[in-house]
GROMACS .gro file of C-alpha atoms in nm:
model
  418
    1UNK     CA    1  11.274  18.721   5.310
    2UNK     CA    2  11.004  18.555   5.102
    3UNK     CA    3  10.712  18.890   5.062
    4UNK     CA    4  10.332  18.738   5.082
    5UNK     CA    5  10.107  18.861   4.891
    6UNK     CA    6   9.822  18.971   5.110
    7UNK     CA    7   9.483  18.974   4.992
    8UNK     CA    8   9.240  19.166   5.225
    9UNK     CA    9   8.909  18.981   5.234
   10UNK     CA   10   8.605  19.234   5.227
   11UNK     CA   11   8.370  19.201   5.512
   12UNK     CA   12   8.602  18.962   5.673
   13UNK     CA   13   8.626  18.881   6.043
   14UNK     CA   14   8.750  18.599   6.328
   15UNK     CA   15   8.548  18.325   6.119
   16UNK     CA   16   8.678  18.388   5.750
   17UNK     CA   17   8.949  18.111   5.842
   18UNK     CA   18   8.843  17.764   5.759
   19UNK     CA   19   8.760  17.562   6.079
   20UNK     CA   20   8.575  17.840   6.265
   21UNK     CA   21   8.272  17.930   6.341
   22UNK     CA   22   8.151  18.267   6.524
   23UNK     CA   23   7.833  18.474   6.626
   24UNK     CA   24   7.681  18.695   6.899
   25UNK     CA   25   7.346  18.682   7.096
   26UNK     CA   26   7.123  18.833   7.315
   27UNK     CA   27   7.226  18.642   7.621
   28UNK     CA   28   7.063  18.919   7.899
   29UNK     CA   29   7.363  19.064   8.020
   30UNK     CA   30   7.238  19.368   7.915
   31UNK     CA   31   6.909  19.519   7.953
   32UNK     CA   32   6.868  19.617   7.596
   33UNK     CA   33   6.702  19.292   7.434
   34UNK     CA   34   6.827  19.451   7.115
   35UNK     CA   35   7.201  19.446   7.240
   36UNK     CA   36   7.349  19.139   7.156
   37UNK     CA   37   7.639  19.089   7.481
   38UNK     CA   38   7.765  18.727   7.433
   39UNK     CA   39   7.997  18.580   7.186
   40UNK     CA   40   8.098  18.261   7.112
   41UNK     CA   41   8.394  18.127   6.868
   42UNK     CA   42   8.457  17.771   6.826
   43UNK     CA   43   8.705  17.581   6.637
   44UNK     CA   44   8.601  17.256   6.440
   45UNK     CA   45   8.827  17.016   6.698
   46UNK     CA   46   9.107  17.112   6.986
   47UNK     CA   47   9.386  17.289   6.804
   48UNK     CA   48   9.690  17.495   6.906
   49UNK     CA   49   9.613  17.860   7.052
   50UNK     CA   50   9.810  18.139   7.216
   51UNK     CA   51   9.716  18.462   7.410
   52UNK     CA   52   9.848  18.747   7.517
   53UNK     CA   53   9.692  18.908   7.825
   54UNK     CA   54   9.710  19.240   8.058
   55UNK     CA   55  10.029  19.338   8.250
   56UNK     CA   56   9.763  19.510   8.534
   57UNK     CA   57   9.816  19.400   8.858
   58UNK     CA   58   9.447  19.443   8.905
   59UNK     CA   59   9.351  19.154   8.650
   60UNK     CA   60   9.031  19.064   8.616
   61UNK     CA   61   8.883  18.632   8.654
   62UNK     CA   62   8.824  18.507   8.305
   63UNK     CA   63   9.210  18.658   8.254
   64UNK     CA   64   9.364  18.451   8.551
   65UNK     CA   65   9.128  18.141   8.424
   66UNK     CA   66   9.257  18.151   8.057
   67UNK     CA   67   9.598  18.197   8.147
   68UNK     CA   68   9.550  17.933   8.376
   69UNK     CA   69   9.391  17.740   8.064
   70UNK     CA   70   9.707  17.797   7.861
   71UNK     CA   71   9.915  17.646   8.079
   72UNK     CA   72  10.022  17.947   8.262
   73UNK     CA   73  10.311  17.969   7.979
   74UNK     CA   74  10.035  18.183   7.721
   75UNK     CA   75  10.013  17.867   7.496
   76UNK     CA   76   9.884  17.546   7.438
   77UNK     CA   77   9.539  17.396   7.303
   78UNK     CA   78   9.195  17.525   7.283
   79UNK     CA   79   8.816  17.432   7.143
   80UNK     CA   80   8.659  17.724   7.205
   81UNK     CA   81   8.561  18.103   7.377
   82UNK     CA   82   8.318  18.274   7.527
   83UNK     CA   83   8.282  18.671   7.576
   84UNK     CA   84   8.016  18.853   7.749
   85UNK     CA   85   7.964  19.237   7.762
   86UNK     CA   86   7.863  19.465   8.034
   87UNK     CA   87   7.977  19.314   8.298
   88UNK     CA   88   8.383  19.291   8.350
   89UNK     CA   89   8.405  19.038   8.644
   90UNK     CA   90   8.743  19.227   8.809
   91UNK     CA   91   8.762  19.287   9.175
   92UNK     CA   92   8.473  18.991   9.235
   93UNK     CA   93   8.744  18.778   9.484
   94UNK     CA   94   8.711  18.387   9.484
   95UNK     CA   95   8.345  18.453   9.329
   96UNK     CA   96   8.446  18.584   9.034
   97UNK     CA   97   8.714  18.328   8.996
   98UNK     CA   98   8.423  18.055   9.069
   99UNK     CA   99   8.180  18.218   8.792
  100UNK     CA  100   8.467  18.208   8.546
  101UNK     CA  101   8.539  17.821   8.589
  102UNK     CA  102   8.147  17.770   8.529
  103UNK     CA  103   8.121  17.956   8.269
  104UNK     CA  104   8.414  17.734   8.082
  105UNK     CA  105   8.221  17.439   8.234
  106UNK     CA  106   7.896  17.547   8.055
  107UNK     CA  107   8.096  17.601   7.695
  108UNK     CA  108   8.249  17.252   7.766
  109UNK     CA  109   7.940  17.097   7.825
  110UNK     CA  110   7.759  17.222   7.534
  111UNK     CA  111   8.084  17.220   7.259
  112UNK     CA  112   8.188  16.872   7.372
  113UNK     CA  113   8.483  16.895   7.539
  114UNK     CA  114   8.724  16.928   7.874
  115UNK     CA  115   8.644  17.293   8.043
  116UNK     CA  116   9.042  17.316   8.057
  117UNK     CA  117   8.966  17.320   7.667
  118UNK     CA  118   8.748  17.675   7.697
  119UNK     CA  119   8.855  18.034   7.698
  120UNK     CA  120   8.667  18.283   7.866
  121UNK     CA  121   8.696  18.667   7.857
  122UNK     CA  122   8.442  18.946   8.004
  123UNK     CA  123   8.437  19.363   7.928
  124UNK     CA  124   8.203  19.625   8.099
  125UNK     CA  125   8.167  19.733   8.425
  126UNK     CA  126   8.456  19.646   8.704
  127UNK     CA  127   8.321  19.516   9.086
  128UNK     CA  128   8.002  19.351   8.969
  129UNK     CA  129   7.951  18.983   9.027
  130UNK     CA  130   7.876  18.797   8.679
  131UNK     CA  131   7.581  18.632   8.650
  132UNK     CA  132   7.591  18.277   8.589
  133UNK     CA  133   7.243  18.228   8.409
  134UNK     CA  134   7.236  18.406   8.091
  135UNK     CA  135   7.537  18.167   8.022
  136UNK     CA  136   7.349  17.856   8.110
  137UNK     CA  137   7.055  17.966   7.853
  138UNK     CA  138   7.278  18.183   7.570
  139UNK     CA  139   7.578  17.900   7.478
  140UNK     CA  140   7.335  17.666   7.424
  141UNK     CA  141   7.127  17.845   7.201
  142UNK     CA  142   7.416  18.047   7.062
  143UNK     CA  143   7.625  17.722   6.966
  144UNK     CA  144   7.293  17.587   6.766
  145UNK     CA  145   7.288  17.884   6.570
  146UNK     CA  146   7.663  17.932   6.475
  147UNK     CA  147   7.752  17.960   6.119
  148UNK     CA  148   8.080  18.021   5.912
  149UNK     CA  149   7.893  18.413   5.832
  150UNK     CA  150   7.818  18.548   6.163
  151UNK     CA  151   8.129  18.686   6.324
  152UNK     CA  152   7.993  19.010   6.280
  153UNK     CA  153   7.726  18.949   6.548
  154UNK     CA  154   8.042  18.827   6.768
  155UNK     CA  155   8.242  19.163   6.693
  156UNK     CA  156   7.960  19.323   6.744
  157UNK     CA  157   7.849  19.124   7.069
  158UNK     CA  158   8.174  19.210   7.263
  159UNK     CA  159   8.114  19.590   7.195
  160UNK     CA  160   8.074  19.849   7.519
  161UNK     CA  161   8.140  20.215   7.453
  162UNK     CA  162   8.290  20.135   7.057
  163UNK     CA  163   8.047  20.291   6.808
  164UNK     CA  164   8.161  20.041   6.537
  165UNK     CA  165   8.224  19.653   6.546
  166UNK     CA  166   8.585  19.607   6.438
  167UNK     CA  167   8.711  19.315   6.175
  168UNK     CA  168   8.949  19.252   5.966
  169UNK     CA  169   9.097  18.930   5.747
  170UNK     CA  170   9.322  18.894   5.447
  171UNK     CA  171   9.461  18.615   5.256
  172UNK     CA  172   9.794  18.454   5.112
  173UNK     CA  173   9.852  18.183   4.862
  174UNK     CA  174  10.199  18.040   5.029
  175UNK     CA  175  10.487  18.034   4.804
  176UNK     CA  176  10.621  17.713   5.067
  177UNK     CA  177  10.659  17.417   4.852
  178UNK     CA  178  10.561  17.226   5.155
  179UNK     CA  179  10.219  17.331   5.137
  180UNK     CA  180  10.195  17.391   4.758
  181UNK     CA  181   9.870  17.532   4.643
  182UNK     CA  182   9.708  17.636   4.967
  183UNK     CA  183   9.575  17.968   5.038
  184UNK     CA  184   9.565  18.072   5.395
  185UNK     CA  185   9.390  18.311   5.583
  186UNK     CA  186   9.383  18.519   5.891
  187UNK     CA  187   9.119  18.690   6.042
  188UNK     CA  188   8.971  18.834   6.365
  189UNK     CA  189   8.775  19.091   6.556
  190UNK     CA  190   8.857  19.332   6.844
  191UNK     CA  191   8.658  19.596   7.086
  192UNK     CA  192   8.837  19.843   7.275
  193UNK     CA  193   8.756  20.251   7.245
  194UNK     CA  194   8.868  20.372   7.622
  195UNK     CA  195   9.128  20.228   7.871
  196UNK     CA  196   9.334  20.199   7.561
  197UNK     CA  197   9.724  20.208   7.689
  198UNK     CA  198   9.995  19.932   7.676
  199UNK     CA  199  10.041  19.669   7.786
  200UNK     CA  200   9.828  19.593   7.643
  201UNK     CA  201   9.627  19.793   7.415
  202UNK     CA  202   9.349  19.616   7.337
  203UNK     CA  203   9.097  19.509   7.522
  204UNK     CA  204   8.942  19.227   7.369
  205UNK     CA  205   9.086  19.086   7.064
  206UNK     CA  206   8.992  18.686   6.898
  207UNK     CA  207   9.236  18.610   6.610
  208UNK     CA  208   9.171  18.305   6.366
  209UNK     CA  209   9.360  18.129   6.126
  210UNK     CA  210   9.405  17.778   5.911
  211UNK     CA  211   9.732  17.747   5.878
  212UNK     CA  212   9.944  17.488   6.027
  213UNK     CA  213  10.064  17.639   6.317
  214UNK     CA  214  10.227  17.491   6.635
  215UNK     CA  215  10.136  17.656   6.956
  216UNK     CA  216  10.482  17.795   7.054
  217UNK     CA  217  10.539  17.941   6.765
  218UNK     CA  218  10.137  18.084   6.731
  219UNK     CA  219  10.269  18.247   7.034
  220UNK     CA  220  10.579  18.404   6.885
  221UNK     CA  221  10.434  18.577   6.635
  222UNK     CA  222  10.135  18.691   6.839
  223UNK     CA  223  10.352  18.847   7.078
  224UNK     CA  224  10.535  19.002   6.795
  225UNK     CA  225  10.231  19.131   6.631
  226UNK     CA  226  10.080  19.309   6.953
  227UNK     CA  227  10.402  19.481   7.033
  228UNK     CA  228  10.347  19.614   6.671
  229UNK     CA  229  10.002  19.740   6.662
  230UNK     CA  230   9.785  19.683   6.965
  231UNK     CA  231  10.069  19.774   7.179
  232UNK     CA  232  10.106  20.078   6.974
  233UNK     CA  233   9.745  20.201   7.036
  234UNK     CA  234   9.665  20.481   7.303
  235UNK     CA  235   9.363  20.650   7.367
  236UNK     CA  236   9.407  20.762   7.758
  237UNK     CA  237   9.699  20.632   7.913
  238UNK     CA  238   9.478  20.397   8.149
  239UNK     CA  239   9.527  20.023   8.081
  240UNK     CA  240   9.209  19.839   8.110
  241UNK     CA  241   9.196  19.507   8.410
  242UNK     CA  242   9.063  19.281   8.125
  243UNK     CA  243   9.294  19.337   7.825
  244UNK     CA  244   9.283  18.941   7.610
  245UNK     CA  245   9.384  18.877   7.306
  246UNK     CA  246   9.373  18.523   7.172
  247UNK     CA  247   9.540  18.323   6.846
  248UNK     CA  248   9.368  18.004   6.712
  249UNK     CA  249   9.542  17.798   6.451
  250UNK     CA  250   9.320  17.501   6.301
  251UNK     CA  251   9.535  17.429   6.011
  252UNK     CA  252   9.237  17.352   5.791
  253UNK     CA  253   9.368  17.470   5.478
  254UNK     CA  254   9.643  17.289   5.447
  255UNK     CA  255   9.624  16.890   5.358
  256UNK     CA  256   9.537  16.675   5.672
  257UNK     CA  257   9.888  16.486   5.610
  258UNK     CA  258  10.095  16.824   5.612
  259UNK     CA  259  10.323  16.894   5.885
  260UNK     CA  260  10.276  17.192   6.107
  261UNK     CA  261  10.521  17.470   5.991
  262UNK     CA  262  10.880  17.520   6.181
  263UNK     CA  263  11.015  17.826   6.239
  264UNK     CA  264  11.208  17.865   5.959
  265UNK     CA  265  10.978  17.815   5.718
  266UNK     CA  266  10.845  18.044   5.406
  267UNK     CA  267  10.484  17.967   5.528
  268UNK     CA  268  10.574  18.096   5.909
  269UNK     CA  269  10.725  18.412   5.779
  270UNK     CA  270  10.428  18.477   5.539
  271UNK     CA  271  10.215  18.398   5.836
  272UNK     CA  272  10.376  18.652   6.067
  273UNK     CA  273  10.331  18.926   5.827
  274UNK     CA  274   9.980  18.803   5.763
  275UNK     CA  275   9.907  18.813   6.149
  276UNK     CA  276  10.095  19.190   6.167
  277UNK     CA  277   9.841  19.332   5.867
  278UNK     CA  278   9.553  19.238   6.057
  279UNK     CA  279   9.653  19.308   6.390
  280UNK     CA  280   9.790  19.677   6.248
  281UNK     CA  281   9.425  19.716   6.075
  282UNK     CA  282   9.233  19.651   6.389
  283UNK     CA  283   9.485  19.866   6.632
  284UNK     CA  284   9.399  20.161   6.330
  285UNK     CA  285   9.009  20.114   6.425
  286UNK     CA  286   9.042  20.092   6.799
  287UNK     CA  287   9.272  20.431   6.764
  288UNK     CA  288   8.981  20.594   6.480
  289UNK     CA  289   8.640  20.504   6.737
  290UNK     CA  290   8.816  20.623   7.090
  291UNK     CA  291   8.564  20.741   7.261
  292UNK     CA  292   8.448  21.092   7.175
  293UNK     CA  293   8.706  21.053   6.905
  294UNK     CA  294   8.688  21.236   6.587
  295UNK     CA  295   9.003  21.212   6.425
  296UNK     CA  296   9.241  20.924   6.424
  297UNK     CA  297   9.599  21.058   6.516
  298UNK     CA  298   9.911  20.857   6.370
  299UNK     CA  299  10.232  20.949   6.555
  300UNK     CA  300  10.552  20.887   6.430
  301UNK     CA  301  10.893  20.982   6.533
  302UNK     CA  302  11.252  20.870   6.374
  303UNK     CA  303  11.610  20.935   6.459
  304UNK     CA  304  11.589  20.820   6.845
  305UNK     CA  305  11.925  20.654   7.008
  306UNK     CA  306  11.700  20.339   7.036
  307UNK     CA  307  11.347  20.127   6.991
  308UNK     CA  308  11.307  20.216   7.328
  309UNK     CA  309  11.329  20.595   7.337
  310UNK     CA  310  11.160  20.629   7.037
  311UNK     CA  311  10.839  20.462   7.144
  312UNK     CA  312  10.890  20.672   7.489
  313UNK     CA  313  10.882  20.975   7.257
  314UNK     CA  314  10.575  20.893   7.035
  315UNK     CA  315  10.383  20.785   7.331
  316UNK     CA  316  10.422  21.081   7.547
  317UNK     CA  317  10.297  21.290   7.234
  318UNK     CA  318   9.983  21.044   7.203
  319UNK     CA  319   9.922  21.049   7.522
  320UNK     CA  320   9.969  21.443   7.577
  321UNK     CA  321   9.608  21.569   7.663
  322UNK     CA  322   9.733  21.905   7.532
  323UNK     CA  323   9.855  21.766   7.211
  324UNK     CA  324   9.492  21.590   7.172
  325UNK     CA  325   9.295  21.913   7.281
  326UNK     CA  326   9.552  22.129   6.961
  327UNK     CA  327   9.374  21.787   6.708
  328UNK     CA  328   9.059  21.812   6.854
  329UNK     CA  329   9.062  22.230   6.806
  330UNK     CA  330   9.207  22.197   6.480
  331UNK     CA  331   9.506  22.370   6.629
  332UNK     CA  332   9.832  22.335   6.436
  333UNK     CA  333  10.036  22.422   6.794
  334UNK     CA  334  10.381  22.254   6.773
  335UNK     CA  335  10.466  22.386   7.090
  336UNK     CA  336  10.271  22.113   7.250
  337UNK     CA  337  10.427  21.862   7.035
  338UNK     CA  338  10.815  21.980   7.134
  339UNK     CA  339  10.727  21.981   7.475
  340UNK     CA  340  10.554  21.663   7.501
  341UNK     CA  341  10.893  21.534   7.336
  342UNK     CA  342  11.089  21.712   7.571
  343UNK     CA  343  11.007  21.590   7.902
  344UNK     CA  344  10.948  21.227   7.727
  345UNK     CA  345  11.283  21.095   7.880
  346UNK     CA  346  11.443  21.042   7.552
  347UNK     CA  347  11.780  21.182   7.472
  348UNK     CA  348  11.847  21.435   7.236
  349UNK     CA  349  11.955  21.794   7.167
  350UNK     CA  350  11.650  22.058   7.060
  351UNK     CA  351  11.866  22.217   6.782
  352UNK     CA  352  11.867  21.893   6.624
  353UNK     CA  353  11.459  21.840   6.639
  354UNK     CA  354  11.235  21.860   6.286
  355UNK     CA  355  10.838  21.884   6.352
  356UNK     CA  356  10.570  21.810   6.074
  357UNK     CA  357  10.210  21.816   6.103
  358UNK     CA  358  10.012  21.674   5.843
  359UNK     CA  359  10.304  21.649   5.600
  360UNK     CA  360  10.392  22.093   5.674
  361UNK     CA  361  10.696  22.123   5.794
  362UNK     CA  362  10.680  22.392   6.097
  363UNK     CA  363  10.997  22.326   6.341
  364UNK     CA  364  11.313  22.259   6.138
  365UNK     CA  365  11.693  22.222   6.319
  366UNK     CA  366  11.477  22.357   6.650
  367UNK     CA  367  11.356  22.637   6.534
  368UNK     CA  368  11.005  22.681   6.391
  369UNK     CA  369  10.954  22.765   6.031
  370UNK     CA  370  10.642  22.975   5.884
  371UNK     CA  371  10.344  22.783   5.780
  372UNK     CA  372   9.996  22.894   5.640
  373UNK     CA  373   9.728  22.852   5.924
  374UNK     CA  374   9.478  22.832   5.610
  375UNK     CA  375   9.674  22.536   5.485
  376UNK     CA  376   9.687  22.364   5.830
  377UNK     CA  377   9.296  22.443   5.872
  378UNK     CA  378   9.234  22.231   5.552
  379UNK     CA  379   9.451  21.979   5.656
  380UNK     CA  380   9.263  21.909   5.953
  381UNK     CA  381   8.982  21.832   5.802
  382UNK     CA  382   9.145  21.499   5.707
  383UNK     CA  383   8.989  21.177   5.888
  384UNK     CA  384   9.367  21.106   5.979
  385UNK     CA  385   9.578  21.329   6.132
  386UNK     CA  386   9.977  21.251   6.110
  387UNK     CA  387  10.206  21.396   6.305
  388UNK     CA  388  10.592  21.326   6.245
  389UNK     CA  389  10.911  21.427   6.462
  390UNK     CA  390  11.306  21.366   6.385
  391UNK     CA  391  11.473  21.378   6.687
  392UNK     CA  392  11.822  21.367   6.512
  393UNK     CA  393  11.950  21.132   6.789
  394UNK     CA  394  12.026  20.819   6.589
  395UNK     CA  395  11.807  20.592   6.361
  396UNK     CA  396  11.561  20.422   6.557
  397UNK     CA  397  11.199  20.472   6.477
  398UNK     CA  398  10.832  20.358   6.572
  399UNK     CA  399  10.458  20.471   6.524
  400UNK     CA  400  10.167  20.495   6.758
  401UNK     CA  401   9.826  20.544   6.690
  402UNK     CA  402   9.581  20.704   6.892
  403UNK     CA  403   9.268  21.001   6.907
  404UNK     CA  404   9.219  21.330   6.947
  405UNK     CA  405   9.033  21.433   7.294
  406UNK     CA  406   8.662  21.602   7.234
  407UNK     CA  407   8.405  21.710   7.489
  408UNK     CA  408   8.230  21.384   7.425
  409UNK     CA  409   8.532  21.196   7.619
  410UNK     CA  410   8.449  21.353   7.952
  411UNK     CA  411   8.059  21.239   7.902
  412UNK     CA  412   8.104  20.901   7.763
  413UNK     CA  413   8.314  20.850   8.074
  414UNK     CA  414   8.143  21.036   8.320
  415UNK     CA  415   7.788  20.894   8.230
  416UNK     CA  416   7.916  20.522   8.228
  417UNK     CA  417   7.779  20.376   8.517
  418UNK     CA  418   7.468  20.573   8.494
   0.00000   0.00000   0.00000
C-alpha cells in the first residue's frame, strides 16, 4: 500500500484546505463579550460531506437536524456550518427542533443557499432553549468577516470547559498519476474536555479537505478514522447528547476537470491515512486538556483473543477512576491496573499477564517484579503517561487515550451551571 508522505502544517486548522473559509465571533451566547461562542465554516460552493454523530438515545436538535440534512444515511452535500457555545439545545422538545431549522435557515439566507444545504451543531448547557437572535445578528456579521486565517477564532469559538483550542492539518503531495502534481491537505478543529466516552468521543469535531472526494466514500474513511482516534478517547465514561463530527471535501486542489477519486485509488488510500493523522492528533489533545487533567494517559494493551476484547480491556483501565487517582498521585500501583483488566470481560489467564508503566516492567508472567519507586517518581513527571499490558491471549491489540483524575475534575463539574 502506497505510504503518503505527511507533512504537518504548523498552526494549521479546519481552513488550511483550499476552498474553506472559517472564524469565530462574539455572537452573545455567552455573557462574556470577550468569549467568542459562534463559529461558522463555509465551503466555496455545495460539495460532498459526511458526519458521524452520537449513539445517545438522548440526542440533542442540531444532531437530529444534520442527520436529517445528510440524508439520514450520514452523507451527502453541504455549503456550510454553524456552532454555537454555551448553550447545548438537548431536551428542548419540538422547540429545540424548531430553533435548529432556523438557525440553518439564517446560514442559508446569508451564504446563499438551500437550508437543507446547512449544518448546525450546539455544546454547553443541556435543557435550555436556544436563542434564536444572536444567530440572526452573528452569521451575518461573522460571514462578512471570514477569511482563509481565522479558524483559530472558530476552534476557539466552539470551546466550553477546554483550556486550549484544538487544531491540527498536514499535507501530502499524491503519488496518483491521476492527479499528478497536486498537494492535498487535511485539516480541522475539535472541542471536547468532559463527557468524553464512545460512541462517540468527541464532542464537536469540523474536518476539511481539497481533495476529490465523493461523499460515500468521505464517509468511509471518516467512520474509519473515528473508530481510530476519537472513538479511542475517554475522559469519564459519560457520552455527551451532542457528540458531531463532520467531513467536507471541496476538491479544490485538484484540476477542475479531474475525476473524484474511487475507492481503489492511491489518492483515497493516502487520503485515509491523511484523515487518521489528524483525527489521532486531535483525539491526543482532547485526552491531554480533560478537565482537571494534568497528565495525558496512553493505554495500550496487546495479545487479546480479538479487536474486540482488547479495546474492552484498555477501556476499562482508562476508564478505572482508581487507575486515574494512582496517575494523578504519581502512584506506580499495578494492582489497579490488573484488576481493572480483570473484571474487563476479556478472556485470559493471569499467569500469562505482563504490566509496564512508563516503559518499567513491574508484573511479568502474573507475578510482579521489583521496580525502583525513585525511578517511577521521575517517570511521572512526564507530560505523557503510558501504560502497556500483554494479556498473552492471542494477537489482537488497540490503544486508548485518556487523563488522569485531579481534584479540579470534581469542581469544574460541580461549579458548571453556577
Amino acid at each position: 500500500m502506497t505510504k503518503a508522505n505527511l507533512i504537518t502544517i504548523e498552526n494549521g486548522g479546519v481552513s488550511s484546505a483550499k476552498g474553506f473559509r472559517a472564524g469565530g465571533i462574539h455572537a452573545g451566547f455567552r455573557d462574556d463579550p470577550n468569549r467568542l461562542d459562534m463559529a461558522l465554516i463555509e465551503a466555496d460552493e455545495l460539495c460532498p460531506a459526511a458526519g458521524v454523530f452520537t449513539q445517545n438515545v438522548f440526542c440533542a436538535a442540531p444532531v437530529t437536524v444534520s442527520r436529517e440534512h445528510l440524508d439520514g444515511v450520514g452523507y451527502g452535500f453541504a455549503r456550510a456550518m454553524v456552532i454555537n457555545s454555551g448553550i447545548a439545545n438537548a431536551a428542548t422538545g419540538s422547540v429545540g427542533l424548531e430553533n435548529a431549522r432556523k438557525t440553518a435557515g439564517i446560514v442559508a439566507s446569508t451564504v446563499g443557499c438551500m437550508p437543507e444545504d446547512v449544518l448546525v451543531a450546539s455544546t454547553g448547557i443541556i435543557g435550555q432553549q436556544l436563542d434564536i437572535v444572536p444567530f440572526e445578528t452573528g452569521v451575518p456579521a461573522l460571514h462578512d468577516i471570514l477569511g482563509e486565517t481565522t479558524g483559530n477564532s472558530a476552534a476557539r469559538a466552539i470551546m466550553t470547559t477546554d483550556t486550549v483550542s484544538k487544531e491540527a492539518a498536514v499535507s501530502f503531495e499524491t503519488a496518483d498519476a491521476e492527479y499528478a502534481g497536486c498537494t492535498f491537505t487535511v485539516g480541522g478543529m475539535a472541542k471536547g474536555s468532559g463527557m468524553i466516552m464512545p460512541n462517540m468521543a468527541t464532542m464537536i469535531s469540523v474536518l476539511t479537505t481539497d481533495a476529490p472526494i465523493p461523499a460515500a466514500l468521505l464517509h468511509r474513511a471518516l467512520s474509519s478514522a473515528v473508530n481510530q482516534s476519537f472513538n479511542k478517547v475517554t475522559v469519564d465514561g459519560d457520552t455527551s447528547t451532542n457528540d458531531t463530527c463532520v467531513l467536507f471535501a471541496s476538491g479544490k486542489a485538484a484540476a477542475a476537470s479531474a475525476p473524484l477519486a474511487g475507492e481503489g485509488s492511491v489518492l483515497y488510500a493516502e487520503f485515509c491515512q491523511a484523515l487518521n493523522a489528524v483525527t489521532q492528533k486531535l483525539a491526543r489533545k482532547m485526552a491531554s486538556d480533560g478537565e482537571g487533567a494534568t497528565k495525558l494517559v496512553t493505554v495500550t494493551v496487546r495479545g487479546a483473543a480479538n479487536d474486540a476484547e482488547a479495546d474492552l480491556a484498555a477501556r476499562t483501565v482508562a476508564n478505572s477512576p482508581l487507575v486515574k487517582t494512582a496517575i494523578y498521585g504519581h502512584d506506580a500501583n499495578w494492582g489497579r491496573i490488573a484488576g481493572a483488566l480483570g473484571r474487563s470481560g476479556a478472556k485470559f489467564a493471569q499467569e500469562n499477564v505482563d504490566i509496564d508503566i512508563m516503559g518499567m516492567p513491574v508484573l511479568r508472567g502474573g507475578l510482579p517484579v521489583p521496580f525502583s519507586e525513585e525511578e517511577a517518581l521521575r517517570r511521572f513527571e512526564a507530560d505523557e503517561i503510558v501504560l502497556e499490558a500483554n494479556l498473552g491471549a492471542g494477537d489482537a491489540e488497540t490503544t486508548v487515550w485518556t487523563c488522569d483524575f485531579s481534584h479540579e475534575y470534581v469542581s469544574i463539574n460541580g461549579d458548571y451551571r453556577s
